[in-house]
CSV table of C-alpha atoms in Angstrom, one decimal:
chain,number,residue,atom,x,y,z
A,935,MET,CA,-80.9,-65.8,46.5
A,936,SER,CA,-77.6,-67.5,45.7
A,937,THR,CA,-74.6,-68.2,47.9
A,938,TYR,CA,-71.3,-66.5,47.7
A,939,ARG,CA,-69.0,-67.2,44.8
A,940,ASP,CA,-65.3,-67.5,45.1
A,941,LEU,CA,-63.3,-64.2,45.0
A,942,ALA,CA,-61.7,-63.4,41.7
A,943,LEU,CA,-58.2,-63.1,43.1
A,944,PRO,CA,-56.4,-62.6,39.8
A,945,ARG,CA,-58.8,-59.6,39.1
A,946,ALA,CA,-58.1,-58.2,42.5
A,947,LEU,CA,-54.3,-58.4,42.0
A,948,GLY,CA,-54.8,-56.9,38.5
A,949,ALA,CA,-56.7,-54.0,40.1
A,950,ARG,CA,-53.8,-53.4,42.6
A,951,ALA,CA,-51.3,-53.3,39.8
A,952,GLY,CA,-53.5,-51.0,37.7
A,953,GLY,CA,-53.5,-53.6,34.9
A,954,THR,CA,-57.2,-53.1,33.9
A,955,PRO,CA,-59.3,-50.0,33.3
A,956,SER,CA,-61.4,-50.7,36.4
A,957,GLY,CA,-58.2,-51.2,38.5
A,958,SER,CA,-56.9,-47.9,37.3
A,959,ALA,CA,-60.1,-46.1,38.2
A,960,ARG,CA,-60.1,-47.7,41.7
A,961,ALA,CA,-56.5,-46.7,42.2
A,962,THR,CA,-57.4,-43.1,41.5
A,963,VAL,CA,-60.2,-43.3,44.1
A,964,LEU,CA,-58.1,-45.0,46.7
A,965,ARG,CA,-55.0,-42.9,46.4
A,966,THR,CA,-55.8,-40.6,49.3
A,967,VAL,CA,-57.1,-43.1,51.9
A,968,SER,CA,-55.2,-44.8,54.7
A,969,ALA,CA,-53.5,-48.2,54.1
A,970,ARG,CA,-56.1,-50.0,56.2
A,971,GLU,CA,-59.0,-48.5,54.1
A,972,ARG,CA,-57.1,-49.2,50.9
A,973,ARG,CA,-56.7,-52.8,51.8
A,974,SER,CA,-60.4,-53.0,52.7
A,975,HIS,CA,-61.5,-51.9,49.3
A,976,LEU,CA,-59.0,-53.9,47.2
A,977,THR,CA,-59.9,-57.1,49.1
A,978,ALA,CA,-63.6,-56.6,49.1
A,979,PRO,CA,-65.4,-59.2,47.0
A,980,ARG,CA,-66.3,-57.9,43.5
A,981,VAL,CA,-69.8,-59.3,43.7
A,982,PRO,CA,-73.2,-57.7,43.0
A,983,THR,CA,-74.9,-56.1,46.0
A,984,VAL,CA,-78.3,-54.4,46.4
A,985,GLY,CA,-78.6,-50.8,47.5
A,986,ILE,CA,-81.9,-49.4,48.8
A,987,ASP,CA,-82.7,-45.7,49.2
A,988,ILE,CA,-85.7,-45.0,51.3
A,989,GLY,CA,-87.1,-41.5,51.1
A,990,GLY,CA,-90.3,-39.7,52.0
A,991,THR,CA,-92.2,-40.7,48.8
A,992,LYS,CA,-90.4,-43.6,47.2
A,993,VAL,CA,-88.2,-46.6,47.9
A,994,MET,CA,-85.6,-47.3,45.1
A,995,ALA,CA,-83.7,-50.5,45.0
A,996,GLY,CA,-81.0,-51.5,42.6
A,997,VAL,CA,-78.3,-54.1,41.9
A,998,VAL,CA,-74.9,-52.4,41.7
A,999,ASP,CA,-71.6,-53.9,40.6
A,1000,ALA,CA,-68.2,-53.2,42.2
A,1001,ASP,CA,-67.5,-50.3,39.8
A,1002,GLY,CA,-70.7,-48.5,40.8
A,1003,ASN,CA,-72.7,-49.5,37.7
A,1004,VAL,CA,-76.4,-50.0,38.2
A,1005,LEU,CA,-77.4,-53.3,36.6
A,1006,GLU,CA,-81.1,-53.0,37.3
A,1007,LYS,CA,-83.3,-50.8,39.5
A,1008,ILE,CA,-86.9,-50.8,40.6
A,1009,LYS,CA,-89.1,-48.4,42.6
A,1010,THR,CA,-92.2,-48.4,44.7
A,1011,GLU,CA,-94.0,-46.0,46.9
A,1012,THR,CA,-92.9,-45.4,50.5
A,1013,PRO,CA,-95.4,-46.9,53.0
A,1014,ASP,CA,-97.3,-44.2,54.9
A,1015,LYS,CA,-95.6,-43.3,58.2
A,1016,SER,CA,-98.7,-44.4,60.1
A,1017,LYS,CA,-98.0,-48.0,58.9
A,1018,SER,CA,-96.1,-50.4,61.2
A,1019,PRO,CA,-92.3,-51.1,60.8
A,1020,LYS,CA,-93.3,-54.6,59.6
A,1021,VAL,CA,-94.9,-53.1,56.5
A,1022,VAL,CA,-91.7,-51.3,55.6
A,1023,GLU,CA,-89.6,-54.4,56.2
A,1024,ASP,CA,-92.0,-56.3,53.9
A,1025,THR,CA,-91.6,-53.7,51.2
A,1026,ILE,CA,-87.8,-53.9,51.4
A,1027,ALA,CA,-87.8,-57.7,51.4
A,1028,GLU,CA,-90.1,-57.9,48.4
A,1029,LEU,CA,-87.8,-55.6,46.4
A,1030,VAL,CA,-84.7,-57.6,47.3
A,1031,LEU,CA,-86.3,-60.9,46.5
A,1032,ASP,CA,-87.6,-59.6,43.2
A,1033,LEU,CA,-84.1,-58.5,42.2
A,1034,SER,CA,-82.5,-61.7,43.4
A,1035,ASP,CA,-84.6,-63.7,41.0
A,1036,ARG,CA,-82.5,-62.2,38.2
A,1037,HIS,CA,-79.2,-61.5,39.9
A,1038,ASP,CA,-76.8,-63.0,42.4
A,1039,VAL,CA,-77.2,-60.9,45.6
A,1040,HIS,CA,-74.5,-61.1,48.2
A,1041,ALA,CA,-75.3,-58.3,50.6
A,1042,VAL,CA,-77.9,-55.5,51.0
A,1043,GLY,CA,-77.2,-51.9,51.9
A,1044,ILE,CA,-79.9,-49.5,53.1
A,1045,GLY,CA,-79.8,-45.7,53.0
A,1046,ALA,CA,-82.5,-44.4,55.3
A,1047,ALA,CA,-83.7,-40.8,55.7
A,1048,GLY,CA,-83.3,-40.7,59.4
A,1049,TRP,CA,-80.9,-41.1,62.3
A,1050,VAL,CA,-79.0,-44.4,62.4
A,1051,ASP,CA,-77.0,-45.4,65.4
A,1052,ALA,CA,-73.2,-45.7,65.3
A,1053,ASP,CA,-73.3,-49.5,64.9
A,1054,ARG,CA,-75.4,-49.0,61.7
A,1055,SER,CA,-78.0,-51.5,63.0
A,1056,ARG,CA,-80.9,-49.4,64.4
A,1057,VAL,CA,-82.8,-46.5,62.9
A,1058,LEU,CA,-83.2,-44.2,65.9
A,1059,PHE,CA,-85.7,-41.9,64.3
A,1060,ALA,CA,-87.1,-41.5,60.7
A,1061,PRO,CA,-89.4,-38.5,60.1
A,1062,HIS,CA,-91.3,-40.2,57.2
A,1063,LEU,CA,-91.6,-43.7,58.6
A,1064,ALA,CA,-92.8,-45.4,61.8
A,1065,TRP,CA,-89.2,-46.2,62.8
A,1066,ARG,CA,-88.4,-45.4,66.5
A,1067,ASN,CA,-85.3,-47.2,67.7
A,1068,GLU,CA,-86.0,-49.9,65.1
A,1069,PRO,CA,-83.6,-52.9,64.9
A,1070,LEU,CA,-83.8,-52.9,61.1
A,1071,ARG,CA,-80.5,-54.6,60.3
A,1072,ASP,CA,-81.1,-57.7,62.4
A,1073,ALA,CA,-84.8,-58.0,61.3
A,1074,LEU,CA,-83.9,-57.9,57.6
A,1075,GLN,CA,-80.8,-60.0,57.9
A,1076,ALA,CA,-82.9,-62.8,59.5
A,1077,ARG,CA,-85.4,-62.7,56.6
A,1078,LEU,CA,-82.9,-62.3,53.7
A,1079,ALA,CA,-80.1,-64.7,54.9
A,1080,VAL,CA,-77.4,-62.3,53.6
A,1081,PRO,CA,-75.6,-59.5,55.5
A,1082,VAL,CA,-77.4,-56.2,55.7
A,1083,MET,CA,-75.9,-52.7,56.3
A,1084,VAL,CA,-78.0,-49.7,57.4
A,1085,ASP,CA,-76.8,-46.1,57.2
A,1086,ASN,CA,-78.1,-42.6,56.8
A,1087,ASP,CA,-79.0,-41.8,53.2
A,1088,ALA,CA,-76.8,-38.7,53.1
A,1089,ASN,CA,-73.8,-40.8,54.3
A,1090,THR,CA,-74.5,-43.3,51.5
A,1091,ALA,CA,-74.8,-40.6,48.9
A,1092,ALA,CA,-71.6,-39.0,50.0
A,1093,TRP,CA,-69.8,-42.3,49.9
A,1094,ALA,CA,-71.0,-42.9,46.3
A,1095,GLU,CA,-69.8,-39.4,45.2
A,1096,TRP,CA,-66.4,-40.0,46.8
A,1097,ARG,CA,-66.0,-43.4,45.2
A,1098,PHE,CA,-67.5,-42.8,41.8
A,1099,GLY,CA,-68.7,-39.2,41.4
A,1100,ALA,CA,-67.8,-35.6,42.0
A,1101,GLY,CA,-65.6,-36.3,45.1
A,1102,ARG,CA,-63.2,-38.8,43.5
A,1103,GLY,CA,-59.6,-38.2,44.7
A,1104,GLU,CA,-60.6,-35.9,47.6
A,1105,ASP,CA,-59.3,-36.7,51.1
A,1106,HIS,CA,-61.6,-34.3,53.0
A,1107,LEU,CA,-65.1,-34.0,51.6
A,1108,VAL,CA,-68.5,-32.6,52.8
A,1109,MET,CA,-71.7,-33.6,51.1
A,1110,ILE,CA,-74.8,-31.4,51.3
A,1111,THR,CA,-78.1,-32.8,50.1
A,1112,LEU,CA,-80.8,-30.3,49.2
A,1113,GLY,CA,-84.2,-31.8,49.1
A,1114,THR,CA,-87.3,-31.1,51.2
A,1115,GLY,CA,-84.8,-30.2,53.9
A,1116,ILE,CA,-81.0,-30.3,54.1
A,1117,GLY,CA,-78.9,-33.4,55.0
A,1118,GLY,CA,-75.2,-33.9,55.0
A,1119,ALA,CA,-72.2,-36.1,55.5
A,1120,ILE,CA,-68.5,-35.8,56.3
A,1121,LEU,CA,-65.7,-38.0,54.9
A,1122,GLU,CA,-62.1,-37.8,56.0
A,1123,GLU,CA,-59.4,-40.0,54.7
A,1124,GLY,CA,-61.9,-42.4,53.1
A,1125,ARG,CA,-64.0,-42.8,56.3
A,1126,VAL,CA,-67.5,-41.6,57.0
A,1127,LYS,CA,-67.5,-39.5,60.2
A,1128,ARG,CA,-70.7,-40.5,61.9
A,1129,GLY,CA,-70.0,-39.0,65.4
A,1130,LYS,CA,-70.2,-40.7,68.8
A,1131,TYR,CA,-73.9,-41.6,68.4
A,1132,GLY,CA,-74.1,-41.9,64.7
A,1133,VAL,CA,-76.0,-38.7,63.9
A,1134,ALA,CA,-73.3,-36.4,62.6
A,1135,GLY,CA,-74.1,-34.3,59.5
A,1136,GLU,CA,-77.5,-32.8,60.4
A,1137,PHE,CA,-76.4,-29.5,58.9
A,1138,GLY,CA,-79.9,-28.4,58.0
A,1139,HIS,CA,-80.6,-27.7,61.7
A,1140,MET,CA,-77.8,-25.3,62.3
A,1141,GLN,CA,-79.4,-22.0,63.4
A,1142,VAL,CA,-78.6,-19.2,60.9
A,1143,VAL,CA,-81.4,-16.7,61.8
A,1144,PRO,CA,-82.2,-16.4,65.5
A,1145,GLY,CA,-85.9,-16.2,65.9
A,1146,GLY,CA,-86.5,-17.0,62.2
A,1147,HIS,CA,-88.9,-19.3,60.5
A,1148,ARG,CA,-90.2,-22.2,62.6
A,1149,CYS,CA,-88.7,-25.5,61.6
A,1150,PRO,CA,-90.5,-28.9,62.0
A,1151,CYS,CA,-87.6,-29.9,64.3
A,1152,GLY,CA,-89.1,-27.5,66.9
A,1153,ASN,CA,-86.5,-24.7,66.6
A,1154,ARG,CA,-86.5,-21.4,64.7
A,1155,GLY,CA,-84.1,-20.1,62.0
A,1156,CYS,CA,-82.7,-23.5,60.9
A,1157,TRP,CA,-80.6,-23.4,57.7
A,1158,GLU,CA,-83.0,-25.6,55.8
A,1159,GLN,CA,-85.7,-23.0,56.3
A,1160,TYR,CA,-83.8,-20.7,54.0
A,1161,SER,CA,-82.0,-23.0,51.6
A,1162,SER,CA,-84.0,-26.1,50.6
A,1163,GLY,CA,-86.9,-27.3,48.5
A,1164,ASN,CA,-89.4,-26.3,51.2
A,1165,ALA,CA,-88.0,-22.8,51.4
A,1166,LEU,CA,-88.1,-22.4,47.6
A,1167,VAL,CA,-91.7,-23.5,47.4
A,1168,ARG,CA,-92.8,-21.5,50.4
A,1169,GLU,CA,-91.5,-18.3,49.0
A,1170,ALA,CA,-93.1,-18.8,45.6
A,1171,ARG,CA,-96.4,-19.7,47.1
A,1172,GLU,CA,-96.3,-16.7,49.5
A,1173,LEU,CA,-95.7,-14.3,46.5
A,1174,ALA,CA,-98.5,-16.0,44.5
A,1175,ALA,CA,-100.9,-15.9,47.5
A,1176,ALA,CA,-100.2,-12.1,47.8
A,1177,ASP,CA,-101.1,-11.8,44.1
A,1178,SER,CA,-97.7,-10.2,43.5
A,1179,PRO,CA,-97.2,-8.9,40.0
A,1180,VAL,CA,-93.9,-10.8,39.8
A,1181,ALA,CA,-95.8,-14.0,40.3
A,1182,TYR,CA,-98.3,-13.6,37.5
A,1183,ASN,CA,-96.5,-16.0,35.2
A,1184,ILE,CA,-96.4,-18.9,37.7
A,1185,ILE,CA,-100.0,-18.2,38.8
A,1186,ASP,CA,-101.1,-18.5,35.2
A,1187,ARG,CA,-99.1,-21.7,34.8
A,1188,VAL,CA,-100.9,-23.4,37.7
A,1189,LYS,CA,-104.3,-21.8,36.7
A,1190,GLY,CA,-104.6,-20.0,40.0
A,1191,SER,CA,-104.1,-23.2,42.1
A,1192,ILE,CA,-101.4,-22.2,44.5
A,1193,PRO,CA,-100.9,-25.7,46.0
A,1194,ASP,CA,-99.8,-26.9,42.6
A,1195,ILE,CA,-96.7,-24.7,42.7
A,1196,THR,CA,-93.8,-27.2,43.2
A,1197,GLY,CA,-90.0,-27.2,43.1
A,1198,PRO,CA,-89.7,-28.8,39.7
A,1199,LEU,CA,-92.1,-26.2,38.2
A,1200,ILE,CA,-90.1,-23.3,39.7
A,1201,THR,CA,-86.9,-24.9,38.3
A,1202,GLU,CA,-88.5,-25.2,34.9
A,1203,LEU,CA,-89.7,-21.6,34.9
A,1204,ALA,CA,-86.3,-20.3,36.1
A,1205,ARG,CA,-84.6,-22.1,33.2
A,1206,GLU,CA,-87.1,-20.4,30.8
A,1207,GLY,CA,-86.0,-17.0,32.3
A,1208,ASP,CA,-88.9,-16.2,34.6
A,1209,ALA,CA,-87.5,-13.3,36.7
A,1210,MET,CA,-89.2,-14.3,40.0
A,1211,CYS,CA,-88.1,-17.9,39.9
A,1212,VAL,CA,-84.5,-16.9,39.0
A,1213,GLU,CA,-84.5,-14.5,41.9
A,1214,LEU,CA,-85.8,-17.2,44.3
A,1215,PHE,CA,-82.9,-19.5,43.3
A,1216,GLN,CA,-80.5,-16.6,43.8
A,1217,ASP,CA,-81.9,-16.2,47.4
A,1218,ILE,CA,-81.7,-19.9,48.1
A,1219,GLY,CA,-78.2,-20.1,46.6
A,1220,GLN,CA,-76.9,-17.2,48.7
A,1221,TRP,CA,-78.2,-18.9,51.9
A,1222,LEU,CA,-76.5,-22.1,50.7
A,1223,GLY,CA,-73.2,-20.2,50.3
A,1224,VAL,CA,-73.5,-18.7,53.8
A,1225,GLY,CA,-74.0,-22.2,55.3
A,1226,ILE,CA,-71.1,-23.7,53.4
A,1227,ALA,CA,-68.9,-20.9,54.6
A,1228,ASN,CA,-69.8,-21.8,58.2
A,1229,LEU,CA,-69.1,-25.4,57.5
A,1230,ALA,CA,-65.7,-24.5,56.0
A,1231,ALA,CA,-64.8,-22.6,59.2
A,1232,ALA,CA,-65.6,-25.6,61.3
A,1233,LEU,CA,-64.5,-28.5,59.1
A,1234,ASP,CA,-62.0,-27.1,56.5
A,1235,PRO,CA,-62.7,-29.7,53.8
A,1236,SER,CA,-61.1,-29.6,50.3
A,1237,CYS,CA,-64.4,-30.1,48.5
A,1238,PHE,CA,-68.2,-29.6,49.0
A,1239,VAL,CA,-70.5,-31.7,46.9
A,1240,VAL,CA,-74.0,-30.4,46.5
A,1241,GLY,CA,-76.7,-33.0,45.7
A,1242,GLY,CA,-80.3,-33.7,46.2
A,1243,GLY,CA,-83.3,-32.8,44.1
A,1244,VAL,CA,-82.9,-29.0,44.3
A,1245,SER,CA,-79.3,-29.2,42.9
A,1246,ALA,CA,-80.9,-30.1,39.5
A,1247,ALA,CA,-81.1,-26.3,39.0
A,1248,ASP,CA,-77.4,-26.4,38.3
A,1249,ASP,CA,-75.8,-22.9,38.0
A,1250,LEU,CA,-79.1,-21.2,38.9
A,1251,LEU,CA,-78.3,-22.4,42.4
A,1252,ILE,CA,-74.5,-23.3,42.5
A,1253,GLY,CA,-73.4,-19.9,41.0
A,1254,PRO,CA,-75.0,-17.7,43.7
A,1255,ALA,CA,-73.8,-20.2,46.3
A,1256,ARG,CA,-70.2,-19.9,45.2
A,1257,ASP,CA,-70.4,-16.1,45.2
A,1258,ALA,CA,-71.9,-16.0,48.7
A,1259,PHE,CA,-69.3,-18.6,49.9
A,1260,ARG,CA,-66.4,-16.4,48.8
A,1261,ARG,CA,-68.0,-13.3,50.5
A,1262,HIS,CA,-68.6,-15.0,53.8
A,1263,LEU,CA,-65.6,-17.3,54.1
A,1264,THR,CA,-63.6,-16.7,57.3
A,1265,GLY,CA,-60.0,-15.5,56.4
A,1266,ARG,CA,-61.0,-15.0,52.7
A,1267,GLY,CA,-58.0,-14.1,50.6
A,1268,TYR,CA,-55.6,-15.7,53.0
A,1269,ARG,CA,-56.5,-19.3,52.9
A,1270,PRO,CA,-57.2,-22.0,50.2
A,1271,GLU,CA,-60.8,-22.2,49.1
A,1272,ALA,CA,-62.6,-25.5,49.0
A,1273,ARG,CA,-64.2,-26.2,45.6
A,1274,ILE,CA,-68.0,-26.5,45.4
A,1275,ALA,CA,-69.2,-29.1,42.9
A,1276,LYS,CA,-72.5,-30.4,41.9
A,1277,ALA,CA,-73.1,-34.1,42.6
A,1278,GLN,CA,-72.7,-36.4,39.5
A,1279,LEU,CA,-74.7,-39.5,40.4
A,1280,GLY,CA,-78.1,-37.7,40.7
A,1281,PRO,CA,-80.9,-39.5,42.5
A,1282,GLU,CA,-79.1,-42.9,42.4
A,1283,ALA,CA,-76.3,-41.7,44.7
A,1284,GLY,CA,-77.8,-43.0,47.9
A,1285,MET,CA,-78.6,-46.3,46.4
A,1286,VAL,CA,-75.2,-46.8,44.8
A,1287,GLY,CA,-73.4,-45.8,48.0
A,1288,ALA,CA,-75.5,-48.1,50.2
A,1289,ALA,CA,-74.7,-51.0,47.8
A,1290,ASP,CA,-71.0,-50.2,47.9
A,1291,LEU,CA,-70.8,-50.0,51.7
A,1292,ALA,CA,-72.7,-53.3,51.9
A,1293,ARG,CA,-69.9,-54.9,49.8
A,1294,LEU,CA,-67.4,-54.3,52.7
A,1295,VAL,CA,-69.9,-56.0,55.0
A,1296,ALA,CA,-70.1,-58.9,52.6
A,1297,ARG,CA,-66.3,-59.3,52.8
A,1298,ARG,CA,-66.4,-59.5,56.7
A,1299,PHE,CA,-69.4,-61.9,56.6
A,1300,ARG,CA,-67.6,-64.1,54.1
A,1301,ARG,CA,-64.5,-64.3,56.3
A,1302,ALA,CA,-66.5,-65.0,59.4
A,1303,ASN,CA,-68.5,-67.8,57.6
A,1304,ARG,CA,-65.2,-69.3,56.3
A,1305,ARG,CA,-63.8,-69.4,59.8
A,1306,ARG,CA,-67.0,-71.2,61.0
A,1307,LEU,CA,-66.6,-73.7,58.2
A,1308,GLU,CA,-62.9,-74.3,59.1
A,1309,ARG,CA,-63.8,-74.8,62.8
A,1310,TYR,CA,-66.5,-77.3,61.8
A,1311,GLU,CA,-64.0,-79.2,59.6
A,1312,ARG,CA,-61.5,-79.3,62.4
A,1313,TYR,CA,-64.2,-80.7,64.7
A,1314,GLU,CA,-65.0,-83.4,62.1
A,1315,ARG,CA,-61.4,-84.5,61.9
A,1316,TYR,CA,-61.2,-84.6,65.7
A,1317,ALA,CA,-64.4,-86.6,65.9
A,1318,GLN,CA,-63.1,-89.1,63.3
A,1319,ALA,CA,-59.9,-89.5,65.3
A,1320,ILE,CA,-61.9,-90.2,68.5
A,1321,ARG,CA,-64.0,-92.8,66.7
A,1322,VAL,CA,-60.9,-94.5,65.2
A,1323,GLY,CA,-59.2,-94.5,68.6
A,1324,GLY,CA,-62.1,-96.5,70.1
A,1325,THR,CA,-62.6,-94.4,73.2
A,1326,GLY,CA,-66.3,-94.7,72.9
A,1327,ARG,CA,-66.7,-91.0,73.5
A,1328,THR,CA,-68.4,-88.7,71.0
A,1329,PRO,CA,-67.8,-85.0,71.3
A,1330,ARG,CA,-70.8,-82.7,71.4
A,1331,THR,CA,-71.9,-81.8,67.9
A,1332,PRO,CA,-71.6,-78.1,67.2
A,1333,ARG,CA,-74.2,-76.4,65.0
A,1334,THR,CA,-73.5,-76.8,61.3
A,1335,PRO,CA,-72.7,-73.4,59.8
A,1336,GLN,CA,-75.1,-72.3,57.1
A,1337,GLU,CA,-74.3,-70.6,53.9
A,1338,PRO,CA,-76.7,-67.9,52.8
A,1339,GLN,CA,-79.8,-69.6,51.3
A,1340,SER,CA,-81.8,-68.9,48.2
């Protein structure tokens, strides 16, 4: 793993002036953010970083450049949650080291499906992994010798969509990720709002039906029990188990094996025009619109970006969601309506966002390391002056600062 390269100052200045295509694109993205955040992005080193997205079934790692382009990505299976945290650390380290054999890696960003503390250093809880108050950042930073950033995967996905995808140019954005459950993130003025303890954006556990379906979180009637991949599959399997006439097509497709009914299969049949599957997406979409209307009442964003695996259904889902949103929006007809857009970066959003957030950490790490080197050089000059002066005293030697090692 190589050390830092010098910043390309002429390119950074060109980006500020809009003198290159990439500079123009970045100017569009940064138009709405505060001066402090704008400076942070324009002065961040334009170096490759690694983004890692850890989900319930797979770990995806990729090298991402400063314009959000994925240079290379690799995948592996997620270790079983019964495995120790060390096994997960080993998996991440192996992926990073593999990519570093072919790319200069200057920082690593991790988007984890779980609760991450406000300092972005510890994973407080991850439902699919054996992480309980796990100091993931420090453990990996010690092994990889480059700065590491840890964040919630919905936060990293939202950041990517704001920087490079469907949320470009928006100053108030809410991301909703529809997968097995529902995750989310809030961006205001170019900053991710993580809350006091780092766990903001858990929209899926808003209660929408008192006494409704039991949720794995322990409560009943959570939003994700009515608008998520789990909800979609549950409803289809219940109809098939009841031998409903509307389910004959899907029963025939899985040859009577109800456990083989999956979200992608339902999506495929809905696109083919299967009436039951289309209706299931309408139901899921209507519940999605109700939840978005509630979030609009609380947060009043200019844009909602819908991502995650379920969003692959496109207008089968987004169309009913927009209709329900307009019907349930507080003050409808007397207020501006936020737009609802499908995410553009697909399953790579969390990985790309993690890599881009890590680039800001790389900038801070680079500056801190440069200050340590400057202090060490001052000490060397002082020690030389003492020796030449003949006092016979030798100052205590400070620890030599280390550059990131290969």
